[in-house]
PDB file of C-alpha atoms in Angstrom:
ATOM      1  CA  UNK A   8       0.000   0.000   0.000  1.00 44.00           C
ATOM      2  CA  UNK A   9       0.920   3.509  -0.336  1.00 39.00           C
ATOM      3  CA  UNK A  10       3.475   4.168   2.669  1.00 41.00           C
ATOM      4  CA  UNK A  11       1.387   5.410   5.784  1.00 36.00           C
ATOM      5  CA  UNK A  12       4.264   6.342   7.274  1.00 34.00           C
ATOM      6  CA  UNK A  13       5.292  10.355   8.292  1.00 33.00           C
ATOM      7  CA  UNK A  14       7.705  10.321   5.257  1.00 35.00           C
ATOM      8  CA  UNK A  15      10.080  12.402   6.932  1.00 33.00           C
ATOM      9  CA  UNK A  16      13.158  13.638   4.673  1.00 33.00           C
ATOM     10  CA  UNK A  17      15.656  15.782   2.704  1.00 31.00           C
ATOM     11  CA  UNK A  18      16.540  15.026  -0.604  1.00 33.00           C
ATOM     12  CA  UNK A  19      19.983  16.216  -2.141  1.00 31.00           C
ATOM     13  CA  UNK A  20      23.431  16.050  -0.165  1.00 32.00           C
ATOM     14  CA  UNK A  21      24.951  18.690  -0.429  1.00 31.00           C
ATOM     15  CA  UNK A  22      28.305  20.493   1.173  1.00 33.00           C
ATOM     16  CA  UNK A  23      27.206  22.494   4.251  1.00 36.00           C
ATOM     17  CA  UNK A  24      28.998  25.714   4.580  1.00 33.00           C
ATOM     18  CA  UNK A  25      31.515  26.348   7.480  1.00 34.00           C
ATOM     19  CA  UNK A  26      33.327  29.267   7.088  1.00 36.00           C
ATOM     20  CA  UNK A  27      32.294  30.119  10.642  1.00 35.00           C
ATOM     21  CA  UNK A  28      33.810  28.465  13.700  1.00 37.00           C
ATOM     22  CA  UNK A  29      31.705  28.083  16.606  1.00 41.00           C
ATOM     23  CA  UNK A  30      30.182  30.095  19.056  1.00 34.00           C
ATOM     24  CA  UNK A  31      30.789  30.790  22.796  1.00 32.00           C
ATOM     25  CA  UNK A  32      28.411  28.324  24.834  1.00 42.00           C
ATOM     26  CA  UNK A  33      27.187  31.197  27.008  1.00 42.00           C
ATOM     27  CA  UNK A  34      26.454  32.475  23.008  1.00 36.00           C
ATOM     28  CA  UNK A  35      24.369  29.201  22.287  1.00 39.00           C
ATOM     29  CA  UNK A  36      22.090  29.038  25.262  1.00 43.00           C
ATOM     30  CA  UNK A  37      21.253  32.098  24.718  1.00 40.00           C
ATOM     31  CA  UNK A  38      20.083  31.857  21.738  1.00 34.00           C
ATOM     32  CA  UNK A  39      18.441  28.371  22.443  1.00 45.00           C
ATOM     33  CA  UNK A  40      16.309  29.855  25.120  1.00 46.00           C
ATOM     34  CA  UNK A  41      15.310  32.676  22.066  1.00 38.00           C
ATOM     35  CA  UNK A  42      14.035  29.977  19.939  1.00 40.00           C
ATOM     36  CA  UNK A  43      12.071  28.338  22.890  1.00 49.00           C
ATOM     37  CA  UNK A  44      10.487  31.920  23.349  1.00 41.00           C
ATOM     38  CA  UNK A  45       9.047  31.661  19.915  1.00 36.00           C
ATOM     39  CA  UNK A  46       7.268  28.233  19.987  1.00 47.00           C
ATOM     40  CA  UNK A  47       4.045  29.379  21.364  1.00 51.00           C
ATOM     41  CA  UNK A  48       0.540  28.354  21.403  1.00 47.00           C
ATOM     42  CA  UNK A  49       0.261  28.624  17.236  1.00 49.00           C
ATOM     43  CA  UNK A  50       2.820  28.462  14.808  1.00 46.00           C
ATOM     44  CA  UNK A  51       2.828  31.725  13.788  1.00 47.00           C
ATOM     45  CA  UNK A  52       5.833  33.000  15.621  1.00 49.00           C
ATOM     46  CA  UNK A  53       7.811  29.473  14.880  1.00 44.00           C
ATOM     47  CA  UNK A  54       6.773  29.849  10.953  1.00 48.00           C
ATOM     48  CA  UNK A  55       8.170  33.944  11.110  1.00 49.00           C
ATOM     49  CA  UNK A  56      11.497  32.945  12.960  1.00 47.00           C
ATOM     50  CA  UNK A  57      12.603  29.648  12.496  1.00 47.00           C
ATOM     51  CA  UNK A  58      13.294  29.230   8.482  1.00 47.00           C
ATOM     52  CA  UNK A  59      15.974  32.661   9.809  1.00 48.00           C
ATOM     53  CA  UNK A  60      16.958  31.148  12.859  1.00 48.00           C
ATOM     54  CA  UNK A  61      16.552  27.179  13.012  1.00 51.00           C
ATOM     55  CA  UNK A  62      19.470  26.341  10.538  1.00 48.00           C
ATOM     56  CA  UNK A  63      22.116  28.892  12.109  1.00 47.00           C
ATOM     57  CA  UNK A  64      21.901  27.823  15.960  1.00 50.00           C
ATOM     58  CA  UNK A  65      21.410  23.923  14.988  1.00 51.00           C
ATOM     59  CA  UNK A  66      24.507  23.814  12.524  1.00 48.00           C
ATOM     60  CA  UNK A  67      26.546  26.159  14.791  1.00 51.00           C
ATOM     61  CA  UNK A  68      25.732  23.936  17.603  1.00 51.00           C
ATOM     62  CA  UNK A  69      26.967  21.049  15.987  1.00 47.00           C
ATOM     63  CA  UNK A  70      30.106  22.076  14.628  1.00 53.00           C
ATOM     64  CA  UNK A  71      30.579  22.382  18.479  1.00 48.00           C
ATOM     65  CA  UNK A  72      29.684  19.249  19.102  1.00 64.00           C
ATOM     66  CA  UNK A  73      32.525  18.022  16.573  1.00 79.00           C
ATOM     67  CA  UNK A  74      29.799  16.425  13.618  1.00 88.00           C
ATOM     68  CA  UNK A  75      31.666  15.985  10.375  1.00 92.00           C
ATOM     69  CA  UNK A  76      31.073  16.978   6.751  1.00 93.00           C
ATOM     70  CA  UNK A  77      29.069  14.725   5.620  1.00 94.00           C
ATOM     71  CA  UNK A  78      27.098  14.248   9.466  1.00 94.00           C
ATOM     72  CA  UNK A  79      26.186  18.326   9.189  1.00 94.00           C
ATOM     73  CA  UNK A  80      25.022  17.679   5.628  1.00 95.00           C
ATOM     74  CA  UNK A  81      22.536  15.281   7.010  1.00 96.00           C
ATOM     75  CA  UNK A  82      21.659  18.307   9.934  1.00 95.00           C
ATOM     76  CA  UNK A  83      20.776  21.044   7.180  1.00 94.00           C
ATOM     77  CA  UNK A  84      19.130  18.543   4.868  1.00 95.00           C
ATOM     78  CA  UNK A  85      16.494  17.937   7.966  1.00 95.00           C
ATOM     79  CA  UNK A  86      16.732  21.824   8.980  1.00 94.00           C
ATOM     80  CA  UNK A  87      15.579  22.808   5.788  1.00 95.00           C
ATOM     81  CA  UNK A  88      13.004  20.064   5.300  1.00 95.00           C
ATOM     82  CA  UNK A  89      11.416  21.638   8.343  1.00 95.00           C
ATOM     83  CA  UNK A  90      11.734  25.133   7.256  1.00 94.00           C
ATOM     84  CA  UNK A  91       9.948  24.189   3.811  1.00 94.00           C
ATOM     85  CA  UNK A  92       7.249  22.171   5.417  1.00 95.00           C
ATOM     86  CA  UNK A  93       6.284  24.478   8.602  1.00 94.00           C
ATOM     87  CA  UNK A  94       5.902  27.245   5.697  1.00 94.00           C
ATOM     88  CA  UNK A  95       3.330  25.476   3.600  1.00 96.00           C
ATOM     89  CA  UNK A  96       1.379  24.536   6.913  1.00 95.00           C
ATOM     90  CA  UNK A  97       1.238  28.393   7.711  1.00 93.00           C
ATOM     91  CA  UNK A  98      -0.273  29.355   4.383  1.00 92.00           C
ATOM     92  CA  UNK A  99      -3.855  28.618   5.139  1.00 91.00           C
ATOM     93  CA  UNK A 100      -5.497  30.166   1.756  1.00 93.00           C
ATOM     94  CA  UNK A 101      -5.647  27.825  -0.982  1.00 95.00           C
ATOM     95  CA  UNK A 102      -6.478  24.445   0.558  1.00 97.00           C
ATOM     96  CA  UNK A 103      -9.113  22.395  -0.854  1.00 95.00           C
ATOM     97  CA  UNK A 104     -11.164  19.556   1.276  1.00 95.00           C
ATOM     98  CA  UNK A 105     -10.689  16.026  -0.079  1.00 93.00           C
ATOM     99  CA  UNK A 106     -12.576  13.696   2.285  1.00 91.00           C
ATOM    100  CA  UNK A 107     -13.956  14.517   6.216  1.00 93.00           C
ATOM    101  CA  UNK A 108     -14.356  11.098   7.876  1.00 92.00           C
ATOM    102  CA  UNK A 109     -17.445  10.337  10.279  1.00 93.00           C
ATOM    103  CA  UNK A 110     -15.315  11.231  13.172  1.00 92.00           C
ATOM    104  CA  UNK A 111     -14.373  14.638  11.928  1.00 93.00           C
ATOM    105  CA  UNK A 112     -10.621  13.095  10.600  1.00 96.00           C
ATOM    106  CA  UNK A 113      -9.918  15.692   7.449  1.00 96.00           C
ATOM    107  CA  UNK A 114      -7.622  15.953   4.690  1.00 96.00           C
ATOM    108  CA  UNK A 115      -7.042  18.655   2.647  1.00 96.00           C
ATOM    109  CA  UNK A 116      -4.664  19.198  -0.559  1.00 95.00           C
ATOM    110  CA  UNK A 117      -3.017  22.155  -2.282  1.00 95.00           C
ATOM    111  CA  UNK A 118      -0.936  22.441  -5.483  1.00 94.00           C
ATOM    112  CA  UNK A 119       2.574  24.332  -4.608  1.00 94.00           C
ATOM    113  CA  UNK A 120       4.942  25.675  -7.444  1.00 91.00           C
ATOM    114  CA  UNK A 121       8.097  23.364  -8.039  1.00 87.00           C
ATOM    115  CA  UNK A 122       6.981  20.407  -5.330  1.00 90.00           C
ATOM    116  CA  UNK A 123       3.293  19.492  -6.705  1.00 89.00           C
ATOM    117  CA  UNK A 124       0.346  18.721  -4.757  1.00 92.00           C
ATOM    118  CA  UNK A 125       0.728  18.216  -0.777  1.00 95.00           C
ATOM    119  CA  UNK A 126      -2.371  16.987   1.700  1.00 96.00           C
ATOM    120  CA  UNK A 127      -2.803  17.884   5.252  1.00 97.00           C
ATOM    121  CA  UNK A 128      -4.238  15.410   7.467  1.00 97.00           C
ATOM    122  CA  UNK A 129      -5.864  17.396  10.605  1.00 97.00           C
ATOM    123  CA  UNK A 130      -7.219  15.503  13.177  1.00 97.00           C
ATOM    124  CA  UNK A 131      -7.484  14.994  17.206  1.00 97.00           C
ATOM    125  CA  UNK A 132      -6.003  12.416  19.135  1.00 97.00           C
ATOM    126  CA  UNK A 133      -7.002  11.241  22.994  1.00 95.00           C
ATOM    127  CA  UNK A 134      -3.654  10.530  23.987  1.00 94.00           C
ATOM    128  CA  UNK A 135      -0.432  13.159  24.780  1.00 94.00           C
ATOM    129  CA  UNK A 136       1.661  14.384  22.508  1.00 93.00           C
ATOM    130  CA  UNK A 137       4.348  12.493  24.561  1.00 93.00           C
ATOM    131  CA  UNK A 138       3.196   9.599  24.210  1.00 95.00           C
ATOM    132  CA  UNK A 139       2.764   9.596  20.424  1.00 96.00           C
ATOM    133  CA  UNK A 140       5.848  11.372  19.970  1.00 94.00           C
ATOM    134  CA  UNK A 141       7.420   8.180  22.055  1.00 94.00           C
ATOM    135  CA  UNK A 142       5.598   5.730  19.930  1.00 96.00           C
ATOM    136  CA  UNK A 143       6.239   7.933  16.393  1.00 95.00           C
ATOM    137  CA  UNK A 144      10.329   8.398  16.825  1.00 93.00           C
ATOM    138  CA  UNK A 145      11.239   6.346  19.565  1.00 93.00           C
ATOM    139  CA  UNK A 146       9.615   3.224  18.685  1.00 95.00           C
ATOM    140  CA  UNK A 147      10.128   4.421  14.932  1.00 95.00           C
ATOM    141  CA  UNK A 148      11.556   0.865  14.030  1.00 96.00           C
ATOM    142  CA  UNK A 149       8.158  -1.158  15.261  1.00 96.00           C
ATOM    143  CA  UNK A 150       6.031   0.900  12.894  1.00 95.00           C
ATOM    144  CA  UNK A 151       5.710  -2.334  10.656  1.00 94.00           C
ATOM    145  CA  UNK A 152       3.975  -4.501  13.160  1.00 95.00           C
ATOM    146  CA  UNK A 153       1.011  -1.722  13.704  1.00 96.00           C
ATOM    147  CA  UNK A 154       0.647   0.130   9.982  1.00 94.00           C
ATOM    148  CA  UNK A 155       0.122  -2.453   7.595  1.00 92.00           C
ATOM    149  CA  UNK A 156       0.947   0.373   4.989  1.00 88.00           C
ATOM    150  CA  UNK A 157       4.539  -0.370   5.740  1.00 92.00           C
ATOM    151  CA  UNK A 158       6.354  -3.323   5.488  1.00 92.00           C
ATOM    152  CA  UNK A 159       9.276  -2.190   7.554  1.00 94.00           C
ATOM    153  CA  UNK A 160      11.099   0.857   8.858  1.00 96.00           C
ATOM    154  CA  UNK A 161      14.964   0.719   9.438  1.00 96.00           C
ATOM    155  CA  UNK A 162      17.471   3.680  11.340  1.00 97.00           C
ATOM    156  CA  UNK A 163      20.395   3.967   9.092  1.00 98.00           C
ATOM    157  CA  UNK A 164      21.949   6.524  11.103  1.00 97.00           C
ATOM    158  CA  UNK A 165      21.844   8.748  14.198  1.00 96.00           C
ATOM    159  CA  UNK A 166      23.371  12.331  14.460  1.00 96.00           C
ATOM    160  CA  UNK A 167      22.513  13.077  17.636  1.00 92.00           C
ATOM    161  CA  UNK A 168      18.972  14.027  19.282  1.00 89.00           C
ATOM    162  CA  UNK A 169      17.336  15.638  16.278  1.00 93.00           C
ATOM    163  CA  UNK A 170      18.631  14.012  12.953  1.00 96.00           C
ATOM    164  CA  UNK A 171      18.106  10.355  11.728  1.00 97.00           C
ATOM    165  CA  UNK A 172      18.129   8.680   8.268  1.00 98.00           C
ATOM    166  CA  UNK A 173      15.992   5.767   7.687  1.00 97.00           C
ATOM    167  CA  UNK A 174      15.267   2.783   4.880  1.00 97.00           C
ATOM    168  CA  UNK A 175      11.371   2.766   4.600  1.00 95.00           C
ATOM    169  CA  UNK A 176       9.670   0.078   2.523  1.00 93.00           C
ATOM    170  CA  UNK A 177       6.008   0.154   1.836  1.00 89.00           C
ATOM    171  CA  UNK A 178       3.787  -2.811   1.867  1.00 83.00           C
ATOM    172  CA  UNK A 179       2.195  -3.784  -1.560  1.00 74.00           C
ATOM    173  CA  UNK A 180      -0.816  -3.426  -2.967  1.00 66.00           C
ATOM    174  CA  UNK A 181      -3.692  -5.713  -3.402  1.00 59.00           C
ATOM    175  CA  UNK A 182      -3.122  -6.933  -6.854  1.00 57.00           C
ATOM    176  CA  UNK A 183       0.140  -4.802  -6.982  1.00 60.00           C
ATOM    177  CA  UNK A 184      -1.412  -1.640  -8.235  1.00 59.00           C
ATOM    178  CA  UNK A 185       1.570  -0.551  -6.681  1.00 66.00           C
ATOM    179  CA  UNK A 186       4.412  -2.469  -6.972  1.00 70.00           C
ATOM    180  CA  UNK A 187       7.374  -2.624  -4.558  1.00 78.00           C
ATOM    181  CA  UNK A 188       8.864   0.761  -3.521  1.00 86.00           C
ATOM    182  CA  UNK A 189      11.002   2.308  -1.032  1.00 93.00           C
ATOM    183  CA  UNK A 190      12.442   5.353   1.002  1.00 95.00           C
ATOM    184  CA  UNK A 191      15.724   6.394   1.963  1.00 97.00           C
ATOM    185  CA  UNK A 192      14.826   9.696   4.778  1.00 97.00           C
ATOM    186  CA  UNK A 193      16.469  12.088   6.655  1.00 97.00           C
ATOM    187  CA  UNK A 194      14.178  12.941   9.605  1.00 96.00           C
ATOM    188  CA  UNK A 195      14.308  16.405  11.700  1.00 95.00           C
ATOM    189  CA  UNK A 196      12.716  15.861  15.293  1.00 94.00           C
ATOM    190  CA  UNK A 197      12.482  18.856  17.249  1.00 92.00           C
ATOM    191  CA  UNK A 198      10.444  20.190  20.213  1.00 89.00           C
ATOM    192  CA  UNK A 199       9.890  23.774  20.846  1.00 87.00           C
ATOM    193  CA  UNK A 200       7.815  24.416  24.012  1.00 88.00           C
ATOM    194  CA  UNK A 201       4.140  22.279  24.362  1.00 89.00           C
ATOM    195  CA  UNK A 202       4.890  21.841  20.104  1.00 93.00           C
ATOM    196  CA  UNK A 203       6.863  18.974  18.618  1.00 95.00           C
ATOM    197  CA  UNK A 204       7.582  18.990  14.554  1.00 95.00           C
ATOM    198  CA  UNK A 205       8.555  15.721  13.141  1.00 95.00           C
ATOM    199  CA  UNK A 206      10.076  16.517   9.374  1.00 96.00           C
ATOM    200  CA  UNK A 207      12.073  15.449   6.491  1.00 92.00           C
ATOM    201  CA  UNK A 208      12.560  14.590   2.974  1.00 95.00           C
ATOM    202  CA  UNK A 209      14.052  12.209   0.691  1.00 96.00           C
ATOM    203  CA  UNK A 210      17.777  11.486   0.625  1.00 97.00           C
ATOM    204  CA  UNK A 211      20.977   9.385  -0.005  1.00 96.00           C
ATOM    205  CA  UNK A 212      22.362   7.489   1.790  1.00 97.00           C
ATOM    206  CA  UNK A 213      25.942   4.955   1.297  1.00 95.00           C
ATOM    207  CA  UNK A 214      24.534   2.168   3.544  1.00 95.00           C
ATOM    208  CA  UNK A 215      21.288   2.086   1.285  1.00 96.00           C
ATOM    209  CA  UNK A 216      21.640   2.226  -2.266  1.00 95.00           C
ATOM    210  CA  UNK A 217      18.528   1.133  -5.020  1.00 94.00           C
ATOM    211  CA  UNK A 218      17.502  -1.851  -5.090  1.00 90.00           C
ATOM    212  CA  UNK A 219      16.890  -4.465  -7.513  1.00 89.00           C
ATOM    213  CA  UNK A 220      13.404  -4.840  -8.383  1.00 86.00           C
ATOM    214  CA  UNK A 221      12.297  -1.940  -6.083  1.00 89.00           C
ATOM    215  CA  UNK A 222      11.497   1.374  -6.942  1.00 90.00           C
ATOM    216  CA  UNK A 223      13.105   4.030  -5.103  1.00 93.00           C
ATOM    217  CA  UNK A 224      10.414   6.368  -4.321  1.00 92.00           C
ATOM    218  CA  UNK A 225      10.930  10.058  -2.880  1.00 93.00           C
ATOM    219  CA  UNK A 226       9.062  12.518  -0.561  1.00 91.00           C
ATOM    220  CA  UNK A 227       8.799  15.892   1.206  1.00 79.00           C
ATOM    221  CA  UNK A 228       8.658  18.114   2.349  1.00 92.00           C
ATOM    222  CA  UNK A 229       6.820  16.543   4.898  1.00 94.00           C
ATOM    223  CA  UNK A 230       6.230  17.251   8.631  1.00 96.00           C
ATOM    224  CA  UNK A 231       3.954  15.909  11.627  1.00 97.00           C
ATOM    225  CA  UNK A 232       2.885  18.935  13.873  1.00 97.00           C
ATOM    226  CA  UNK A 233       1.476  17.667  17.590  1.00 97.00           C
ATOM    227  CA  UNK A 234       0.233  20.587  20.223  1.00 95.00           C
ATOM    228  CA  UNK A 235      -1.773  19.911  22.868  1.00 95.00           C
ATOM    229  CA  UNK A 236      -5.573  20.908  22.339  1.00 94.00           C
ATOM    230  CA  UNK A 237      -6.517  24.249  24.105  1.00 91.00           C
ATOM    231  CA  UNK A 238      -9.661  22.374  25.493  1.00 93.00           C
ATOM    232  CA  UNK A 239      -8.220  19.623  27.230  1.00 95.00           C
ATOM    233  CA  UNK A 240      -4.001  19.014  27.335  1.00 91.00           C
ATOM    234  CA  UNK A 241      -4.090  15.791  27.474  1.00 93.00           C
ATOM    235  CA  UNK A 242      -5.296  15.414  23.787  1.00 96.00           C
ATOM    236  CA  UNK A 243      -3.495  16.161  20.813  1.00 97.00           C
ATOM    237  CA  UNK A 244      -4.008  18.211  17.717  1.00 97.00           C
ATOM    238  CA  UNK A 245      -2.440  16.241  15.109  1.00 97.00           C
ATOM    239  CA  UNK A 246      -1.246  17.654  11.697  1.00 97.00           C
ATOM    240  CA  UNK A 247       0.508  15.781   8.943  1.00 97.00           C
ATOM    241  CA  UNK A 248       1.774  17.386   5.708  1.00 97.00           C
ATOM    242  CA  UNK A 249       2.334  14.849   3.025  1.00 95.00           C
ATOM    243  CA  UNK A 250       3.730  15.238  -0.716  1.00 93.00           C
ATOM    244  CA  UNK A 251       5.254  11.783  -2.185  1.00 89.00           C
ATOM    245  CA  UNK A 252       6.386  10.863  -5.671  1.00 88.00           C
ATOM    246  CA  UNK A 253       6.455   7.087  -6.279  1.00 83.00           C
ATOM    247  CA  UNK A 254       7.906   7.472  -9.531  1.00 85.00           C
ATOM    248  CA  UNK A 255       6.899   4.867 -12.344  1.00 78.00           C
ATOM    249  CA  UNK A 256       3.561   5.187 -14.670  1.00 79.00           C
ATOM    250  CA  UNK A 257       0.959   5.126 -11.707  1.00 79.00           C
ATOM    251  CA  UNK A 258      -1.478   7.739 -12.999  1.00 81.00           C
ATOM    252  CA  UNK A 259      -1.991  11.181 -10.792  1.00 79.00           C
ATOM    253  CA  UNK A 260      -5.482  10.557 -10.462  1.00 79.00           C
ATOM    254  CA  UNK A 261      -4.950   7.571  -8.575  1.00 78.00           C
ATOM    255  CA  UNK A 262      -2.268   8.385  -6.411  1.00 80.00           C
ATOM    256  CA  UNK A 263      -3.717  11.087  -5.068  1.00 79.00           C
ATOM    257  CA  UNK A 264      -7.475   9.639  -4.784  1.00 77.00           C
ATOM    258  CA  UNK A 265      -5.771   6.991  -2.458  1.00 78.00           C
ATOM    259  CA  UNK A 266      -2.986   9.443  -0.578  1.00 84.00           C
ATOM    260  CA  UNK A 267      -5.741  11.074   0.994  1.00 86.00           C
ATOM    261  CA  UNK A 268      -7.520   7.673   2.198  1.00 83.00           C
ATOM    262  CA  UNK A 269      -3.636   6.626   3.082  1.00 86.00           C
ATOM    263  CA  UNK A 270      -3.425   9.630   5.371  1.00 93.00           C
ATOM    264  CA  UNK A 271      -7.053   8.804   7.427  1.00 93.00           C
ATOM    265  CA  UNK A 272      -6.047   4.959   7.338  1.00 92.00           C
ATOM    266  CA  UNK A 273      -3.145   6.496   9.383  1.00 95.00           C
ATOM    267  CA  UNK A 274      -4.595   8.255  11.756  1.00 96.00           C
ATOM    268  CA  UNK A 275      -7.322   4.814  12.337  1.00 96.00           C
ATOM    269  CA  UNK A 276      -3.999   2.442  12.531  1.00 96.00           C
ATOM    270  CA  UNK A 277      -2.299   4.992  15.467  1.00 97.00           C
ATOM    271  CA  UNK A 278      -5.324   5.295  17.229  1.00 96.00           C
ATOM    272  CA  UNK A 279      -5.412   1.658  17.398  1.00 96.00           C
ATOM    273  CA  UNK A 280      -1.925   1.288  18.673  1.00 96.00           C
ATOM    274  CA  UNK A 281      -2.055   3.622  21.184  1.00 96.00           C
ATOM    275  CA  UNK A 282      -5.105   1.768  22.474  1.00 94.00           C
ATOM    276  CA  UNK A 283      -3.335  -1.770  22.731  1.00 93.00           C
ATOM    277  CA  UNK A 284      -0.331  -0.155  24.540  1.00 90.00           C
ATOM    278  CA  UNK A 285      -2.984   1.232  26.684  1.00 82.00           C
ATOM    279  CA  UNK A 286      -4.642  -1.971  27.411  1.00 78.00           C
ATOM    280  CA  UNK A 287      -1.084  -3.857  27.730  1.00 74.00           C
ATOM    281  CA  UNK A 288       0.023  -0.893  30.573  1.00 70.00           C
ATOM    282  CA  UNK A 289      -3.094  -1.913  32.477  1.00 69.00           C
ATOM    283  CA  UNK A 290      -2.762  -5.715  31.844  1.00 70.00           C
ATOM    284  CA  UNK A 291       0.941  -5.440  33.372  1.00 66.00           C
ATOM    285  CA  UNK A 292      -0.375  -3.623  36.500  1.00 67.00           C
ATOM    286  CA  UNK A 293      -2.779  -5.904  36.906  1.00 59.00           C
TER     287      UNK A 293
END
């Protein structure tokens, strides 16, 4: 099936710039605790400051932490899959309602200069944004055994808290409408106050190359937005910006009749998870 999964990544390597050296620590937490300040209750301020701000205290950062060339490459290639993706989510003229599920699950899909047509999933969950972010990036790898969209989800590499790159495969099609493809990701995970962004876009990477008999598939920008719902805090508002490319002769039509059911499948299959590990919690305390 069409990959369920928060395709999260940044598609060309290229050489990040270093021509500065890094800055004072007293210099970084400062301007850490600035770009704390500016997640707030919307994304308004975040959208204004971080595409200026994001990418110069992350890579500066990092250079102090010793990451090489090809490690900060990785860094800006998730930076800037953020930047892109929180910018589309703070246009809100233009979007166009593809499907609003019984429960009040809706997806809704623009067409963007230069990247094509992108859907927004916006929906509310019951549980905390901590505990999906736990079960989204830190139990990233088990994805498989609860989407049935994906086949299997693989970390290639870690660079530190915020950067990962990852070997998605999707799970076929009934019939193989679809036939086998794949993702190679760079994923930018970042929390900023009650607001986590989880982003990315296609890349490259030396421990994955194509492979035979599987197409090689790209995405992004994407990004996964989770705040807490003013109402209640213990529920989540939950926004997911898709755009894929699966390559091949599948025609639009189809792929994007079916991306927007992918995206509400989604949203069913977490829901579900979250209730088993629930009902496993209490079982164990029992």
């Amino acid at each position: 099936m069409l990959p369920a999964t928060f395709k999260l990544c940044a598609g060309i390597s290229y050489r990040h710039t270093r021509n500065m050296t890094g800055l004072r620590k007293n210099a970084m937490v400062a301007i850490h605790h600035e770009l704390n300040r500016l997640a707030g209750p919307g994304p308004s301020k975040w959208i204004s400051q971080v595409c200026r701000r994001s990418s110069f205290l992350s890579s500066r950062i990092e250079e102090e932490q010793g990451y090489n060339e090809e490690e900060m490459s990785y860094v800006k290639q998730g930076e800037d899959a953020l930047q892109k993706a929180i910018s589309i989510l703070g246009e809100q003229e233009g979007w166009t309602v593809e499907t609003v599920a019984a429960n009040g699950d809706k997806v809704l899909s623009k067409m963007l200069p230069d990247i094509g047509k992108v859907f927004k999933l916006e929906v509310m969950l019951e549980q905390h944004q901590d505990s999906l972010y736990e079960e989204l990036v830190g139990n990233m790898e088990q994805m498989g055994e609860w989407n049935p969209n994906v086949k299997e989800v693989k970390i290639l590499q870690k660079i530190g808290q915020d950067t990962m790159i990852t070997h998605e495969v999707a799970a076929e099609t009934p019939g193989n409408v679809v036939g086998p493809r794949d993702f190679v990701s760079v994923r930018c995970a970042k929390r900023r106050g009650s607001t986590c962004f989880l982003a990315g876009m296609s890349t490259q990477h030396p421990k994955m190359p194509e492979q035979r008999g599987v197409v090689r598939a790209e995405n992004g920008p994407t990004c996964i937005v989770m705040k807490p719902c003013p109402e209640d805090p213990n529920k989540t508002k939950f926004t997911w910006l898709l755009n894929i490319d699966l390559k091949g002769w599948i025609p639009k039509t189809i792929i994007n009749k079916v991306l927007s059911q992918t995206q509400v499948d989604f949203a069913n299959h977490l829901r579900q998870r979250m209730a088993n590990n629930v009902s496993m919690e209490m079982a164990h305390a029992c």
